Every structure is written in C-alpha cells, then in structure tokens.
Coordinates of C-alpha atoms in Angstrom, one line a residue:
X1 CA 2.2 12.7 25.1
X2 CA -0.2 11.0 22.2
X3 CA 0.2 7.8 20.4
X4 CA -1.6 7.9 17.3
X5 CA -1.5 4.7 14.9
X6 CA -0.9 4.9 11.7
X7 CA -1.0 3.1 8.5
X8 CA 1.4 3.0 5.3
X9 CA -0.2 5.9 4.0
X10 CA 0.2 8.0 6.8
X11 CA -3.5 7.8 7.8
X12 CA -4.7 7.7 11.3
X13 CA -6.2 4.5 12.0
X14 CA -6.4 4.8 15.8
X15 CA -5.9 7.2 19.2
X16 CA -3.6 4.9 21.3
X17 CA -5.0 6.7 24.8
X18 CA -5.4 3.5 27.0
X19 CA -2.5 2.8 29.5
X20 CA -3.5 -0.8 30.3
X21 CA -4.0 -2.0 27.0
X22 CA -1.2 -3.3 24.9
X23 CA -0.1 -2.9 21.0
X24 CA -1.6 -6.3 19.6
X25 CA -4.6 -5.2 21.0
X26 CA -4.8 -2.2 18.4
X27 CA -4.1 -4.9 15.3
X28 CA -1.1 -2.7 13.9
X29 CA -0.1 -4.7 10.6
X30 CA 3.2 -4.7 9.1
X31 CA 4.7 -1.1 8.2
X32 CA 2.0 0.8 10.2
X33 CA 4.0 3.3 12.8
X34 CA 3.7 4.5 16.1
X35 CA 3.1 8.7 15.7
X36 CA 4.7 10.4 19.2
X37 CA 3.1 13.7 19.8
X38 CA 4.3 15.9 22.9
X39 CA 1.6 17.5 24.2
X40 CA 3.8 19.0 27.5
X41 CA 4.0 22.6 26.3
X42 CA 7.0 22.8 29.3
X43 CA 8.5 19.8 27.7
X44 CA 12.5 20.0 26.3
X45 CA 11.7 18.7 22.7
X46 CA 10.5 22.6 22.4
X47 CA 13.7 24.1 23.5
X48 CA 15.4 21.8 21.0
X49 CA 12.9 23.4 18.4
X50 CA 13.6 26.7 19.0
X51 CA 16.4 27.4 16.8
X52 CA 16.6 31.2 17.3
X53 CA 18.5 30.0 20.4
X54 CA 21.4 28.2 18.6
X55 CA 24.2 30.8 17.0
X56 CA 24.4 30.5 13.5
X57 CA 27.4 31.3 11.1
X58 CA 25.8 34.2 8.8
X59 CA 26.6 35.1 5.3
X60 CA 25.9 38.5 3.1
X61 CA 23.8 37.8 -0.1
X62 CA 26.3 39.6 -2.2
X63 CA 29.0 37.2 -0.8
X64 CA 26.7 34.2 -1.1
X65 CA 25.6 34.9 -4.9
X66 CA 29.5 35.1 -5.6
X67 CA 29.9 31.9 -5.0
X68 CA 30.0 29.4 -8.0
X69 CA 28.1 27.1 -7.3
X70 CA 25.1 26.9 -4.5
X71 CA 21.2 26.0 -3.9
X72 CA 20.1 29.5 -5.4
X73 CA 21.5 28.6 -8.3
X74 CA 20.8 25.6 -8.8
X75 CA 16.8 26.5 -7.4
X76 CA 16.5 29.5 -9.8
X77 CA 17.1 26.9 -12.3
X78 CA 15.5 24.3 -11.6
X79 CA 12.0 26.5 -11.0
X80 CA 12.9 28.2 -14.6
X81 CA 12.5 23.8 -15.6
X82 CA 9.4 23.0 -13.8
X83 CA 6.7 25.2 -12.3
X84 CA 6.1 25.7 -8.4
X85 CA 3.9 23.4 -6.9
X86 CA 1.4 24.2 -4.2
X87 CA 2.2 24.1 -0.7
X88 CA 0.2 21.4 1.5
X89 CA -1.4 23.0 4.2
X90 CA -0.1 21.9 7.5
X91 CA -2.3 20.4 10.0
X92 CA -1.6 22.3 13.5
X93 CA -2.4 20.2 17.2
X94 CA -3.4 16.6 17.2
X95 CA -4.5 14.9 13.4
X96 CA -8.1 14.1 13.1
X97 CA -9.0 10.1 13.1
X98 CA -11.3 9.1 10.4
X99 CA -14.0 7.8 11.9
X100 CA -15.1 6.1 8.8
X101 CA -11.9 4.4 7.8
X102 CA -12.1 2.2 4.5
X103 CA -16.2 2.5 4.9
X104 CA -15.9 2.5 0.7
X105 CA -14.7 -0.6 0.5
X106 CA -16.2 -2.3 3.5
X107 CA -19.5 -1.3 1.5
X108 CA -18.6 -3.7 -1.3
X109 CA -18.9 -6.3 1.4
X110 CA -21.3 -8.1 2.6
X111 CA -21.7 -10.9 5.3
X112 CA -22.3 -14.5 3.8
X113 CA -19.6 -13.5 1.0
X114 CA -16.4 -15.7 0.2
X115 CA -13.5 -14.2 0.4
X116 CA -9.6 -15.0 0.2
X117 CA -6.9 -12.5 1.9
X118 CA -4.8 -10.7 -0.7
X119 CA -1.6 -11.8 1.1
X120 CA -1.5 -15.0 2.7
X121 CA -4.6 -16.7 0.3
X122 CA -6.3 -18.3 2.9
X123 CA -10.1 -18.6 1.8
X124 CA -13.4 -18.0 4.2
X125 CA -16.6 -16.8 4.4
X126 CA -17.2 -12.9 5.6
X127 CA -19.3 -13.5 8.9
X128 CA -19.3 -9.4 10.1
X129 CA -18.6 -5.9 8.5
X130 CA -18.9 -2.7 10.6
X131 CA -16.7 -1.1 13.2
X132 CA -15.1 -2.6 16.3
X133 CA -13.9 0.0 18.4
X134 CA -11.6 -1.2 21.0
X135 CA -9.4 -2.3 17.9
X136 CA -9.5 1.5 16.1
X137 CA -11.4 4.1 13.8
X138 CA -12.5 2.4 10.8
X139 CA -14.4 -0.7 9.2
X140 CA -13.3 -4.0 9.6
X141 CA -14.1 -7.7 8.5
X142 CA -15.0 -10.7 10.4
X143 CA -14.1 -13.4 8.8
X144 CA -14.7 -17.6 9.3
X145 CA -11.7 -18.9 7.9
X146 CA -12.3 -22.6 6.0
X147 CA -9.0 -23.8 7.7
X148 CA -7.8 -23.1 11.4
X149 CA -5.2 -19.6 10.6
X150 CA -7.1 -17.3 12.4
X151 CA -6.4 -16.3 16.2
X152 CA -10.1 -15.7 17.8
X153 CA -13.5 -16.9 17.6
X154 CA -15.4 -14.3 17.1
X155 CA -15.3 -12.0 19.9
X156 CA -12.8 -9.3 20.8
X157 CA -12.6 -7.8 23.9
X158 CA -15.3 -9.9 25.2
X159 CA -18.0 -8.2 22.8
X160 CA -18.7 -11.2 20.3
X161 CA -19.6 -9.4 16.4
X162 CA -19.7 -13.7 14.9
X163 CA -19.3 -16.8 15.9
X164 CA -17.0 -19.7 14.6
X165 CA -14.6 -22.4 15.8
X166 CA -11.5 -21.2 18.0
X167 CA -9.0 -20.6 15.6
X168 CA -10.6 -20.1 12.8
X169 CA -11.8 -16.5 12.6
X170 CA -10.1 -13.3 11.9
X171 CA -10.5 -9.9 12.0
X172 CA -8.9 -7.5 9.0
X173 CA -9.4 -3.7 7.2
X174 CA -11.6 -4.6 4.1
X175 CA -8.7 -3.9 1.9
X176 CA -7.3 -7.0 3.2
X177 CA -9.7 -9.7 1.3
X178 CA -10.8 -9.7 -2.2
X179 CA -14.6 -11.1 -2.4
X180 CA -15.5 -13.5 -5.3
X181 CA -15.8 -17.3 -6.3
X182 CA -13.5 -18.8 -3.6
X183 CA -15.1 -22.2 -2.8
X184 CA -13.8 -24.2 0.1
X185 CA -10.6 -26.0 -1.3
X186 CA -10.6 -30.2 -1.4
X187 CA -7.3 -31.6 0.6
X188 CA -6.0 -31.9 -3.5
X189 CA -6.1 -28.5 -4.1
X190 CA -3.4 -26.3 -4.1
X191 CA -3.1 -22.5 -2.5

C-alpha cells in the first residue's frame, strides 16, 4: 500500500512512505486528501475489480433500442448537441510527484520580502524560499511572522532553513502569501 498526498487540485504534493512519521509532519492543509494505492497484486480489492466474475442480467440491442426512453437515446442526442471531447489519458502504476511543486511562483519570491497570508492576513517578512524535504515535493516559504501565530522557529525536523523567535515563524506553499507593501502594523491598526 502507498499513501500519496494530495492537494485540492488533485496534484501530488508528497510520497507518504515513512512509518514513524505522522500526518502534521507532512503539513496537509485544509481539503488536501489522503490517495490509497494497493500495491499487493494478491490483494482482495482486485477480486472486487474484476467484474467478469459477477453475473450480469443481459439484454438484446433490438430489445434495448425498443425501449422508449434510455441512455442511447438520450447519448445519440446529446453528441448530435455538442461534439466529443477528447479522452484524458490515464496514468497506469503509481502518479509521478512533481519535484518542482509551485517553483513559478516561489520564483516571484525572494527572502527579505514582506508578505501577508492570503487567508488569515497575518503580515511577516519571507526569511527562506526553496524546498524542504522531509515536509514534501515542492517549494515552500519561510516566513518571520511580525506577531507570535506561527508554530516553529525556524527549523523543521532539526535542519534549521531561518531563524526567528519561537512562535513566530511559519512554513507555507508560495501560493499561500501575497508579497507587497505590508509594513509592520502599530497596536491601532486593524487586520
């Protein structure tokens, strides 16, 4: 069996192979999902695939195209309305990772920038761009945050990639921040 982590668009962010290690530790964010694959060619989920084993009620053509109203119909129709269009091509065995995950946007960053999250609108400074890859495929960005919501300091997995305060730094996929004039806020201003 193969855990691979994905994001909302279905890409793969990152091969969840290690036993010991445990799902915060691969940063899933909200709507990303778990992909199972079975690798066990003797495993049951490919008896349960096999349908050539299951009896099946069959029907003639000429007594199917009698029939008022069915999917035929309604297909021949519908493809009469609106062309075919092509067929993706399906991927066979395990889905590739991409290695360079966001890399177009993470080149639009550079350290020393401000930055607020798109979300949550806390503001920082970006400390580190690049890949980190106990967390998964891809670019990510270190950021010091001007107020204490982050989680680390710095390091991950005992490999330090910046340094700030505990508490104040976090570690997100560039298309999490939006870089620009984001000045450290005064206690008066709002969010």
């Amino acid at each position: 069996m193969q855990l691979i982590l994905r994001d909302l668009n279905g890409n793969n962010i990152a091969a969840m192979t290690e036993d010991d290690r445990t799902l915060v530790s691969y940063c899933p964010q909200e709507g990303y999902t778990i992909h199972v694959l079975d690798m066990n060619p003797e495993s049951i989920t490919h008896e349960l695939e096999d349908l050539s084993q299951v009896e099946k009620y069959v029907i003639s053509d000429e007594d199917y195209d009698k029939l008022p109203d069915t999917f035929r119909k309604w297909k021949e129709k519908y493809l009469k309305q609106k062309p075919a269009e092509p067929k993706p091509e399906s991927s066979v065995g395990v889905p590739e990772l991409d290695p360079d995950y966001q890399k177009a946007e993470a080149d639009k960053i550079a350290p020393g920038n401000r930055c607020r999250l798109k979300e949550k609108g806390h503001r920082g400074e970006v400390k580190y761009v690049g890949k980190i890859p106990d967390m998964g495929m891809g670019f990510y960005v270190g950021l010091k945050l001007d107020e204490p919501f982050g989680d680390i300091n710095g390091k991950i997995f005992g490999v330090t990639y910046f340094s700030c305060p505990a508490k104040y730094g976090l570690i997100v996929r560039p298309e999490e921040i939006e870089v620009g004039d984001f000045p450290e806020l005064d206690i008066d201003d709002e969010i």
